[in-house]
XYZ file of C-alpha atoms in Angstrom:
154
model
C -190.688 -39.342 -37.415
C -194.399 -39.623 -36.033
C -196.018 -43.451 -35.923
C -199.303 -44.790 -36.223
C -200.313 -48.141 -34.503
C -204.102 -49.043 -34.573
C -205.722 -52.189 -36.191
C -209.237 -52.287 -37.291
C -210.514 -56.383 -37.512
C -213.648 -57.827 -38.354
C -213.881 -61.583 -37.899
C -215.220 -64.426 -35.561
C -213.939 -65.940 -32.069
C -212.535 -69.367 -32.979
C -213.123 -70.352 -29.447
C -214.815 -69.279 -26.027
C -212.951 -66.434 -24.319
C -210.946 -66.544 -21.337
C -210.279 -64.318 -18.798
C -208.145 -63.745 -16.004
C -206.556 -61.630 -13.318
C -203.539 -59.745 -13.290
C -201.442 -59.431 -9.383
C -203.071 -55.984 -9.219
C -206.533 -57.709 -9.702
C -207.195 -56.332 -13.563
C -209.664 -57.930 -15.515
C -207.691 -59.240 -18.874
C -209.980 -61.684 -21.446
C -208.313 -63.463 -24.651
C -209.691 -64.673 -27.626
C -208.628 -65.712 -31.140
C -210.276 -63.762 -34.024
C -210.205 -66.095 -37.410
C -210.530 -62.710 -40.264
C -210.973 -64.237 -43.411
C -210.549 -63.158 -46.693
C -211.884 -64.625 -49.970
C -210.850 -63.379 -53.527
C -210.883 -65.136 -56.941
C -207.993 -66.800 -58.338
C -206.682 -65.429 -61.697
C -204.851 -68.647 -62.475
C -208.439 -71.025 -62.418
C -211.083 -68.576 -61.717
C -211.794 -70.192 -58.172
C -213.129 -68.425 -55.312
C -210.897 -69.000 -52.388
C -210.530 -67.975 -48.982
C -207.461 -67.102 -46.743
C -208.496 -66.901 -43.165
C -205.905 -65.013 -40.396
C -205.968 -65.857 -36.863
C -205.262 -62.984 -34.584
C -204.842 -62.960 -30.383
C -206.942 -60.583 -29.187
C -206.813 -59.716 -25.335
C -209.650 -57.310 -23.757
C -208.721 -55.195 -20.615
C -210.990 -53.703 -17.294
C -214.834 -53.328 -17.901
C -214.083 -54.511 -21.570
C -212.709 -57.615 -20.513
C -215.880 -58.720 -18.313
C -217.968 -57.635 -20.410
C -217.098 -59.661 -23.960
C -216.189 -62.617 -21.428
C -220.176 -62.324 -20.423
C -221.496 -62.344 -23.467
C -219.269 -63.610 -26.303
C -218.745 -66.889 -27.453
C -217.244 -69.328 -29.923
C -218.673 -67.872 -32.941
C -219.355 -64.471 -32.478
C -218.953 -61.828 -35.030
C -217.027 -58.814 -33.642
C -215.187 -56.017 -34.484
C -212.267 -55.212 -32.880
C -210.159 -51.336 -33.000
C -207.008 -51.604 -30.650
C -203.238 -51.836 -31.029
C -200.212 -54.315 -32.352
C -198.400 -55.666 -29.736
C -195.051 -56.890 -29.962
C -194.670 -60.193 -27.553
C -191.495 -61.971 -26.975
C -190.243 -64.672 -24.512
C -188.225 -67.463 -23.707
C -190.008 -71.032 -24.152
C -188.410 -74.026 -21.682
C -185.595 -74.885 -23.621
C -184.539 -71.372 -23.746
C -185.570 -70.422 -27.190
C -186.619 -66.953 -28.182
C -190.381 -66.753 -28.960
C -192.507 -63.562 -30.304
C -195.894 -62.705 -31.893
C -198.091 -60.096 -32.822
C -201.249 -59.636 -31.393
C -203.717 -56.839 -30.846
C -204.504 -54.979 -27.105
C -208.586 -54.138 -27.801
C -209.535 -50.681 -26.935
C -212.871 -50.987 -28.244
C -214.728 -54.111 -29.515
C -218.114 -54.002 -30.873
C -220.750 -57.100 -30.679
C -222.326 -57.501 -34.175
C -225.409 -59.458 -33.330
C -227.582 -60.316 -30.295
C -227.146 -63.498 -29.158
C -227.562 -65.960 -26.365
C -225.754 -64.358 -23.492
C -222.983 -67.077 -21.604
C -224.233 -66.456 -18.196
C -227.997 -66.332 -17.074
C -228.752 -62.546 -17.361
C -231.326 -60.322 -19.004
C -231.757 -60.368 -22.877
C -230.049 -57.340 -24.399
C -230.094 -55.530 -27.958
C -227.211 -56.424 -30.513
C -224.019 -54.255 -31.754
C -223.248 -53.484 -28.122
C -220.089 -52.207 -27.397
C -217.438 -53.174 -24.980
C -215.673 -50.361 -22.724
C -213.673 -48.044 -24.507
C -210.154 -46.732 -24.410
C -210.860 -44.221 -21.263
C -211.911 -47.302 -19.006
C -208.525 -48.118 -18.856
C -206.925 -48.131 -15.114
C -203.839 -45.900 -15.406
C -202.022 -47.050 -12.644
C -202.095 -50.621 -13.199
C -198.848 -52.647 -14.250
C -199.700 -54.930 -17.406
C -197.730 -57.958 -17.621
C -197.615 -59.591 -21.017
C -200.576 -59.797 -23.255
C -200.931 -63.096 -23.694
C -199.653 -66.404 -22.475
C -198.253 -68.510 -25.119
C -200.502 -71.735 -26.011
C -199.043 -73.105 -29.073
C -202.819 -72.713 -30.705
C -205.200 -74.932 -31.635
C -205.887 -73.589 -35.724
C -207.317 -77.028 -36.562
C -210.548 -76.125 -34.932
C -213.327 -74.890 -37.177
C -212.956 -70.588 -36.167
C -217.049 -70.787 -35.960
């Protein structure tokens, strides 16, 4: 039976990007996404609003380029992949989550840039699925960090 694994997300970092390098020397930026949702409750009538935070991690060109210019705060949308993540925490526990490998992530307003560069025009987009390096090895998406959700996403 055929599959289909791609994610479509529209929200706001929660918190400055990070990047790093794999052992090959790959580019790899993370960020947490806060997608919220508001609907009306049929119980009082109240609007309310469910927010999901999602790990995002950013690869090659894509991942120095939304480390330049993104920011706690800034609207995106993301198109990429589920990723299945599982580990062993110190005291030997199995750990997993879900997050999403970016192949394309979209800048939804101009803003001030993080380093001192040249102004540029909003809804820029970040790499794209053919940037990626072929032969690299990719070790696991994302470290675990046990999160930080108590921080206003914007």
């Amino acid at each position: 039976m055929a599959s289909f694994n791609r994610v479509i997300l529209m929200g706001n970092l929660t918190r400055d990007p990070e990047m790093r390098h794999t052992p090959s020397g790959t580019p790899v930026t993370n960020f947490r996404l806060a997608v919220s949702e508001t609907y009306r409750s049929r119980q009082d009538g109240q609007t309310r609003e469910v927010v999901c935070y999602v790990d995002v991690a950013a690869w090659d060109r894509q991942a120095e380029t939304c480390n330049q210019y993104l920011t706690k705060g800034s609207p995106v949308l993301v198109e990429g992949r589920l990723i299945y993540d599982e580990w062993k925490n110190q005291q030997g526990e199995t750990r997993n989550r879900l997050s999403v490998r970016a192949d394309r992530v979209q800048f939804l307003y101009s803003g001030p840039r993080r380093e001192d560069s040249a102004a540029g025009e909003g809804g820029a987009s970040a790499g794209a699925a053919g940037d990626k390096d072929a032969d690299a090895v990719e070790p696991p998406l994302m470290e675990p960090d046990g999160g930080d959700d108590e921080d206003p996403p914007f």
